[in-house]
Short mmCIF file of C-alpha atoms in Angstrom, two decimals:
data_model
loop_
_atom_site.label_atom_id
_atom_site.label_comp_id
_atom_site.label_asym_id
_atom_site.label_seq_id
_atom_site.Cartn_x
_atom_site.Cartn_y
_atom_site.Cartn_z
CA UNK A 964 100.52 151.62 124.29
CA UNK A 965 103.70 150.83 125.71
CA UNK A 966 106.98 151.90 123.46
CA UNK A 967 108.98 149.07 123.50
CA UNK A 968 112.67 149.20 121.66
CA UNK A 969 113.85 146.84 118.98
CA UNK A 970 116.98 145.63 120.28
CA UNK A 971 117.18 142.51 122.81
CA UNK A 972 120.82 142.41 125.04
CA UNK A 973 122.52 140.82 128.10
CA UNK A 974 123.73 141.27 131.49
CA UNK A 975 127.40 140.29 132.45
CA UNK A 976 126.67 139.10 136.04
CA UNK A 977 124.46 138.74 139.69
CA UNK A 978 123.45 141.95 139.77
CA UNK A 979 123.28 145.24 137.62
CA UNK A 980 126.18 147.63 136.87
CA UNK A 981 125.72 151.23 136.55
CA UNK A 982 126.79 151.36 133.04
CA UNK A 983 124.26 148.24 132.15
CA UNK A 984 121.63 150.51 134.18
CA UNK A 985 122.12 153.35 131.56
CA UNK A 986 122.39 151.00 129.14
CA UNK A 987 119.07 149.36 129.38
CA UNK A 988 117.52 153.31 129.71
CA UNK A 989 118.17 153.49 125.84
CA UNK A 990 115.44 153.91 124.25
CA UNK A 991 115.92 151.31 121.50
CA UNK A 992 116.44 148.53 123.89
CA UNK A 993 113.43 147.05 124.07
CA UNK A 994 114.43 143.09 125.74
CA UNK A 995 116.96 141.69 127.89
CA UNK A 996 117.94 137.48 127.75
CA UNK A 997 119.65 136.08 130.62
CA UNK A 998 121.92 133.23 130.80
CA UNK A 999 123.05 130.93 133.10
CA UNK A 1000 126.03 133.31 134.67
CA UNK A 1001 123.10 135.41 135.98
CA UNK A 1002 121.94 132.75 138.53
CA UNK A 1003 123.01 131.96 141.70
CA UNK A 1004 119.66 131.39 143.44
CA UNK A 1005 115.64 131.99 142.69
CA UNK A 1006 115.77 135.02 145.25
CA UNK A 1007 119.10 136.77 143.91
CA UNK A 1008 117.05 136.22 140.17
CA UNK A 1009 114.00 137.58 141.44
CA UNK A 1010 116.11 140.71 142.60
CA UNK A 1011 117.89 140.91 139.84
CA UNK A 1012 114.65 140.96 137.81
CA UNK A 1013 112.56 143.28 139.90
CA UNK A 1014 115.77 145.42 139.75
CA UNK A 1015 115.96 145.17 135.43
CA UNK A 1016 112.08 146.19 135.91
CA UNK A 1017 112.57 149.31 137.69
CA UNK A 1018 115.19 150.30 135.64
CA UNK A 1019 113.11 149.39 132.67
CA UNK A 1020 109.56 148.35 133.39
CA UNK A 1021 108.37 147.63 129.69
CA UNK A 1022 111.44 145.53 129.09
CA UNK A 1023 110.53 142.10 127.36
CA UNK A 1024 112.83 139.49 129.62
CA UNK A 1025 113.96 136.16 128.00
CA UNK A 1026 116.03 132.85 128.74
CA UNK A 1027 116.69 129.87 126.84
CA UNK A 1028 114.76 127.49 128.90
CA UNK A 1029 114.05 124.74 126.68
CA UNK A 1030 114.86 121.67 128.79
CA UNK A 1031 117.73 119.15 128.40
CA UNK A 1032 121.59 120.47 126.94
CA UNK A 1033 119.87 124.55 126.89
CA UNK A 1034 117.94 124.92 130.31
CA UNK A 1035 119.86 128.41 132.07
CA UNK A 1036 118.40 128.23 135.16
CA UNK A 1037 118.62 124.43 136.97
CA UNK A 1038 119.19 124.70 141.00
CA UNK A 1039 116.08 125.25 142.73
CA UNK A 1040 114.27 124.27 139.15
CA UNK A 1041 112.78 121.25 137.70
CA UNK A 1042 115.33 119.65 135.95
CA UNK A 1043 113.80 119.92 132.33
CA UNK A 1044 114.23 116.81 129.97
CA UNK A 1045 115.71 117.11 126.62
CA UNK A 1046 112.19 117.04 124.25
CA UNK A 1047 113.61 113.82 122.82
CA UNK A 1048 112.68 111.72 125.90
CA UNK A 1049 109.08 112.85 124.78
CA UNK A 1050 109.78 111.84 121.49
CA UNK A 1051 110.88 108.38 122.15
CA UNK A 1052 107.55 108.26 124.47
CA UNK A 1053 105.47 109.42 121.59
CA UNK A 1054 106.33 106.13 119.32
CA UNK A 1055 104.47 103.65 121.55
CA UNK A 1056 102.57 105.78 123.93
CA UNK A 1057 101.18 108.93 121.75
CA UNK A 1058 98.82 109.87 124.41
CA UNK A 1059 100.85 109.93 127.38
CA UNK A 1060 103.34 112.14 125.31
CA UNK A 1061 101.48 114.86 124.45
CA UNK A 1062 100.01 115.06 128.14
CA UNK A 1063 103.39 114.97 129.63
CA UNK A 1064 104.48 117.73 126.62
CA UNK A 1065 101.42 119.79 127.68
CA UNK A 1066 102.46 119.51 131.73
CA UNK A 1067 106.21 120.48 130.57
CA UNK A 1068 105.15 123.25 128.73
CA UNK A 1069 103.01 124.68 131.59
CA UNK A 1070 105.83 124.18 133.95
CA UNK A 1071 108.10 125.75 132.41
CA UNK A 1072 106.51 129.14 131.74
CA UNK A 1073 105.10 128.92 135.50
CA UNK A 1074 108.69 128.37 137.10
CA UNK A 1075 109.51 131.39 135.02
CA UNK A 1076 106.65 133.46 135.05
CA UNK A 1077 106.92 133.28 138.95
CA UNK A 1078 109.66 135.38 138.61
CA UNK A 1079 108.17 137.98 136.37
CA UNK A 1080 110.45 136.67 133.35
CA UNK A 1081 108.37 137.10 130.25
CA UNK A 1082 109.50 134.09 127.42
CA UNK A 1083 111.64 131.26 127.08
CA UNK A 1084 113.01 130.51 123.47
CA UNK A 1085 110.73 127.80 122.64
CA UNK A 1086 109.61 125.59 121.78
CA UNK A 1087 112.33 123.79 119.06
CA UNK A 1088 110.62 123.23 115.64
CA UNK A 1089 113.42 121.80 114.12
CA UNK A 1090 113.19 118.14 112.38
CA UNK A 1091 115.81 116.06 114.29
CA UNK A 1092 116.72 114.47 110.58
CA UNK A 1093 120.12 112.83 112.72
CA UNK A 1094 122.49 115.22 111.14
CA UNK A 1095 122.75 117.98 112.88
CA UNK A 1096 124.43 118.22 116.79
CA UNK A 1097 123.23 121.60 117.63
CA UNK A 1098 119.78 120.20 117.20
CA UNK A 1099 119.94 117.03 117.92
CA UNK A 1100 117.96 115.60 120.85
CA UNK A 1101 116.41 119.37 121.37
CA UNK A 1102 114.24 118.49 118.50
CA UNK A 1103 110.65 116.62 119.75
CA UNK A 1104 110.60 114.08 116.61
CA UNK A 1105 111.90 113.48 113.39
CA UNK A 1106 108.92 113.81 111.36
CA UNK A 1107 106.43 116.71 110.83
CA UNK A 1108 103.34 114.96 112.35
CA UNK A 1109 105.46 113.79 115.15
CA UNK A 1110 106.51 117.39 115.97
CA UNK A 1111 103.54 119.13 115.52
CA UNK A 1112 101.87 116.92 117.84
CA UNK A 1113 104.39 117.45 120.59
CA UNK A 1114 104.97 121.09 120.06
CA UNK A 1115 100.93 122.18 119.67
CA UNK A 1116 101.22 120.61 123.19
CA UNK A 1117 103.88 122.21 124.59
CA UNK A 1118 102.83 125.36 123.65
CA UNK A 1119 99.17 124.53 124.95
CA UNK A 1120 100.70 124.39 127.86
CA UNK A 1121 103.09 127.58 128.04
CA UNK A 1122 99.63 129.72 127.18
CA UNK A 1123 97.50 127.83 129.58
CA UNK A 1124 100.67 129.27 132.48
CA UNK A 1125 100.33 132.77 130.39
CA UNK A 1126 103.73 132.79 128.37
CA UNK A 1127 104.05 133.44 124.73
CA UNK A 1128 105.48 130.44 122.53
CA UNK A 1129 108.60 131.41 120.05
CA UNK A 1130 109.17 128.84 117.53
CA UNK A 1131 112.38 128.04 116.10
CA UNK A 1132 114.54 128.06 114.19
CA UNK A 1133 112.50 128.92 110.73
CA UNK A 1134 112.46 127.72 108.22
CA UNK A 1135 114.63 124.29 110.01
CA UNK A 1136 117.51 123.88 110.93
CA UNK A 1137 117.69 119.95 111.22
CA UNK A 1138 119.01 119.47 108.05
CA UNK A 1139 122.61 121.32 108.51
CA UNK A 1140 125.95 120.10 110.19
CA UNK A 1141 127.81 122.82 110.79
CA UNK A 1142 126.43 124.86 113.90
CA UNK A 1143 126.09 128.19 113.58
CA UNK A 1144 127.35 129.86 116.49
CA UNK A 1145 130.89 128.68 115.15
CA UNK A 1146 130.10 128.34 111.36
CA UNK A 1147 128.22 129.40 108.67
CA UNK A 1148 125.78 126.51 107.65
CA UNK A 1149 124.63 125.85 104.48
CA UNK A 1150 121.86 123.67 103.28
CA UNK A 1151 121.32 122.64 99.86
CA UNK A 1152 118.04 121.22 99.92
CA UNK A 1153 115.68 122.63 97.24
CA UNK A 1154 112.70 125.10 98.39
CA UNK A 1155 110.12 122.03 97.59
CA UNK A 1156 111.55 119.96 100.11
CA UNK A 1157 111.85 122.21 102.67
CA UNK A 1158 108.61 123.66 102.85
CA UNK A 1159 106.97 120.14 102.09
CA UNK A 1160 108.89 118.77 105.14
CA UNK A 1161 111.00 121.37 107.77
CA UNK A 1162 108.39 123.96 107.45
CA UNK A 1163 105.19 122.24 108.06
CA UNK A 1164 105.46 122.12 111.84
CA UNK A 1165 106.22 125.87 111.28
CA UNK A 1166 102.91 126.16 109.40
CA UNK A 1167 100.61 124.39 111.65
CA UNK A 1168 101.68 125.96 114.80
CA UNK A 1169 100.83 129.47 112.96
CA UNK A 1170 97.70 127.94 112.51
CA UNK A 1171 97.38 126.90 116.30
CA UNK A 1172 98.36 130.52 117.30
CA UNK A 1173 102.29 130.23 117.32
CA UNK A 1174 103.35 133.83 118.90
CA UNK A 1175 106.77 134.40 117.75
CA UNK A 1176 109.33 132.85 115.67
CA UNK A 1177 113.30 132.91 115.43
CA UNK A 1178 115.12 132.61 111.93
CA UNK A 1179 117.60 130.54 111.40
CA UNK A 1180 121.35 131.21 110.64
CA UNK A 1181 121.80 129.01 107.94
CA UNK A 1182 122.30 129.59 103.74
CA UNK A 1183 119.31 127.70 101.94
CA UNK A 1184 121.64 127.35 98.95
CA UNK A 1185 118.81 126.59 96.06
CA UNK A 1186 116.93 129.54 97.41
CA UNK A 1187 118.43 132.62 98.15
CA UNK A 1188 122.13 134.09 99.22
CA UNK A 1189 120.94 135.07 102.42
CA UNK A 1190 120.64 133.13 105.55
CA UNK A 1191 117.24 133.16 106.73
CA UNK A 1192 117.42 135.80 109.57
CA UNK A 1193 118.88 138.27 107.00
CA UNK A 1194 116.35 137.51 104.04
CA UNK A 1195 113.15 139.52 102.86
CA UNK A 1196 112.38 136.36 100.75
CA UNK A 1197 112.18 133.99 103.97
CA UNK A 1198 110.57 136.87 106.13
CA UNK A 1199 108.74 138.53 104.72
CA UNK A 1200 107.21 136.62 101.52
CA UNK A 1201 107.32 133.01 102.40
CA UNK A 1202 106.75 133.99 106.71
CA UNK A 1203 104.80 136.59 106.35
CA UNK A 1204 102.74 136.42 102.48
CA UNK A 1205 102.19 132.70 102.38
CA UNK A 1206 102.12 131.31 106.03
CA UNK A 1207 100.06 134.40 106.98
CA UNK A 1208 102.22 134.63 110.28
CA UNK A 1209 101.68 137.91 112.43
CA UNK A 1210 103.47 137.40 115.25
CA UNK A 1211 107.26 138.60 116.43
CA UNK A 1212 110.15 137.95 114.66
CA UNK A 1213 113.53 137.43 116.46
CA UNK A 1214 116.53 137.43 114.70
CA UNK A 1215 118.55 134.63 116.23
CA UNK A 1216 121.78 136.32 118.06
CA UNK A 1217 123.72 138.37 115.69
CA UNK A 1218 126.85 137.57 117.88
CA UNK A 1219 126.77 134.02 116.06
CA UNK A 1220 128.96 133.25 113.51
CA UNK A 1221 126.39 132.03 111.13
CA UNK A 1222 125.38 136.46 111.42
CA UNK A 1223 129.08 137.48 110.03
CA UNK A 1224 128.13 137.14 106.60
CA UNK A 1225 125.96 140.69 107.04
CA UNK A 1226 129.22 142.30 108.05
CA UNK A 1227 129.91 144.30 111.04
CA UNK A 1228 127.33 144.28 113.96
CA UNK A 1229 125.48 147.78 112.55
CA UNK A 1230 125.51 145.99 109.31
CA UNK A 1231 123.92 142.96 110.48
CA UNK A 1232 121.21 144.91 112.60
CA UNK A 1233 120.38 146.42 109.45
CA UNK A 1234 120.05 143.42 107.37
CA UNK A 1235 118.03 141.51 110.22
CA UNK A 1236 115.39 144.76 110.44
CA UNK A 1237 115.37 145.11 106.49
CA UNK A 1238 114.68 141.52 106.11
CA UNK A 1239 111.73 141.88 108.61
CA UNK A 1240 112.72 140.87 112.12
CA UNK A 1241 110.95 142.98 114.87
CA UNK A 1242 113.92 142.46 117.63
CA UNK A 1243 117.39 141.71 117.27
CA UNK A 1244 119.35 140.42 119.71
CA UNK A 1245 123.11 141.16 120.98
CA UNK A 1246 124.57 138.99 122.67
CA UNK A 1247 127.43 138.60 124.92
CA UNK A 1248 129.14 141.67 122.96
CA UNK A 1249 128.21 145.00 125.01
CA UNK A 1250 130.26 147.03 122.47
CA UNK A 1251 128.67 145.45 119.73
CA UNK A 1252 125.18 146.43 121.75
CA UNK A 1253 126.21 149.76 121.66
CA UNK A 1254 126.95 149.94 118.15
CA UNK A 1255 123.77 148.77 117.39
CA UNK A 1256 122.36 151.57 119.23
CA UNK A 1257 124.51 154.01 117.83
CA UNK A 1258 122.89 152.68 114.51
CA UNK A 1259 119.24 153.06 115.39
CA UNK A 1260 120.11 156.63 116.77
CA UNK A 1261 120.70 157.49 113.35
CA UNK A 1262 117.58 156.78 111.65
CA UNK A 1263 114.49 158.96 111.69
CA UNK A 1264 112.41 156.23 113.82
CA UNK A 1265 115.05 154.10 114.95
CA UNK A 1266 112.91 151.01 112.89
CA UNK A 1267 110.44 151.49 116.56
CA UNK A 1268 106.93 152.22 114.72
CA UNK A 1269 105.70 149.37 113.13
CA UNK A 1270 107.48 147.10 115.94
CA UNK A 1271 106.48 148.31 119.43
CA UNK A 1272 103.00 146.46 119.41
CA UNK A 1273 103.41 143.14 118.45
CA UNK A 1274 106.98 143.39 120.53
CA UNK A 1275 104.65 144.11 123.95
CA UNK A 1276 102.55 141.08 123.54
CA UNK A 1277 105.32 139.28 124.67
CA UNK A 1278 105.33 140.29 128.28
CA UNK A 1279 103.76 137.29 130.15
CA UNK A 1280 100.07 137.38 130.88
CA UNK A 1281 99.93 136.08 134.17
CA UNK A 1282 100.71 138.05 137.32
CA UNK A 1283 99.85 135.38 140.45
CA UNK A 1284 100.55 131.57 140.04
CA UNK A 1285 99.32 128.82 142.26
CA UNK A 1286 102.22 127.79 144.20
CA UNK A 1287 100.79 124.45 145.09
CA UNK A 1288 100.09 123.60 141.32
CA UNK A 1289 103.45 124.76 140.77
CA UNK A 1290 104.56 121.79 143.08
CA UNK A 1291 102.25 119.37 142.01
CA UNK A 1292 102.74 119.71 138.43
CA UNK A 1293 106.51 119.09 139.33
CA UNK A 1294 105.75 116.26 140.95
CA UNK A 1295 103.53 114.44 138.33
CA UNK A 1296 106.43 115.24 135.97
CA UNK A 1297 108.64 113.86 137.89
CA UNK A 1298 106.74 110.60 138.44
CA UNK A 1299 106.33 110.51 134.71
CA UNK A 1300 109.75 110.93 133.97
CA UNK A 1301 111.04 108.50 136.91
#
């Protein structure tokens, strides 16, 4: 089995530097997500990559890649649609929706996969209950049937290209205003409500083989202190205990704002791992990387045993893709979307 490290960072450009080099040799990083600053083209990417994979070959690579407002990679890619434009489609054509969810989904992983990058955060969870911008029209309906439908779909599709499906963020983040890379959200919702409504996509896509899930950075006010991503309660007893989920958990970014209330960034590694994530990400800090991994180098395991495993089925499953389907899916999507 493959030893894969606990702690998910960045890159700051094109190609690697000789510091980020050593810095990915640490032994408790165990992922690296890209952003849009590290493309320029699909070859310099795929150099970059093979590069990140010779430095680190049992690295877990991610992107944001959702479609719409969050889609890092766009030039040379199919433009991605935001997942409401498959929600408006679902109201009077339920059928066609869910195919062209499906088709996205697969496309999606494949232009990824094709360049040996291992997951895209997604797909969005998140009820889109018209309050909150951050989710907004990332969100594939406003209701839980209408989500679950359209997400099952999506991820159908990611699987059938050979990527893992993350859900997020858990347990919903549709119901706050305040985003939480500037702000600390709160929302004030009792427990009831939110597991009868902002948690049932979450539940049925655990059910349909959901493979990892991101916390949210948001205070659930009637239920515990803690947001989320920093809460045994949501993670481990409620996640965990009564959804019977098995999968990864990713904290979201502890560079956020919505993180700060943990403290400093060893502090908020700490909290995230205590809680129950598996991975924790860093991003767009490299001190605050290297803090973390300061941290871990203190403790007896460095929070790596129980992790590794489920961490490594995240690499993608699929090592040669079909070029031509590649192209023809991206052209029926097209047409659909035309």
């Amino acid at each position: 089995m493959m030893s894969t490290g606990c702690v998910m960072l960045d890159v700051a450009g094109h190609e690697l530097t000789d510091k980020e080099r050593q810095r990915l040799q640490h032994p408790h990083v165990g992922g690296l997500i890209l952003f849009a600053r590290n493309y320029q083209s699909k070859q310099q990417l795929r150099s970059l990559v093979a590069d990140i994979r010779q430095v680190a070959p049992d690295i877990i690579i991610a992107v944001d890649q959702e479609g719409g407002r969050v889609q890092r990679f766009r030039d040379e890619f199919m433009r991605l649609p935001a997942m409401k434009v498959i929600a408006d489609r679902w109201l009077d054509r339920p059928k066609e929706a869910v195919a062209l969810s499906e088709m996205i989904g697969w496309l999606m992983a494949a232009e990824l996969i094709d360049l040996d990058i291992d997951i895209s955060f997604a797909p969005v969870l998140d009820l889109n209950l018209e309050r909150s911008q951050i989710i907004g029209d990332r969100a594939f309906g406003s209701t839980p049937e209408q989500v679950m439908a359209l997400a099952s779909a999506f991820m159908k599709g990611m699987h059938s290209a050979g990527m893992a499906a993350t859900g997020k963020h858990f347990p919903g983040h549709g119901w706050v205003i305040a985003d939480s890379h500037l702000a600390v959200p709160t929302d004030e919702r009792p427990f009831s409500v939110i597991a009868q409504q902002d948690m049932q996509p979450f539940k049925f896509m655990i059910e349909q083989g959901l493979d990892a899930i991101m916390p949210a950075h948001v205070i659930y006010t009637q239920v515990t202190e803690n947001t989320a991503g920093f809460s045994p309660f949501w993670l481990q007893e409620v996640l965990r205990q009564q959804l019977g989920f098995e999968g990864v958990i990713f904290s979201d970014d502890l560079s956020m704002e919505g993180a700060s209330v943990a403290g400093g960034y060893p502090e908020r590694a700490a909290a995230a791992l205590k809680a129950g994530c598996d991975m924790v990400l860093v991003c767009n800090k490299p001190e605050a990387a290297d803090q973390v991994l300061g941290y871990l180098d203190s403790l007896e395991d460095g929070g790596l045993s129980h992790r590794s495993l489920r961490i490594s089925r995240m690499r993608h499953k699929n090592k040669v893709l079909d070029q031509l389907r590649i192209a023809d899916v991206k052209q029926q999507v097209e047409m659909e979307l035309a």
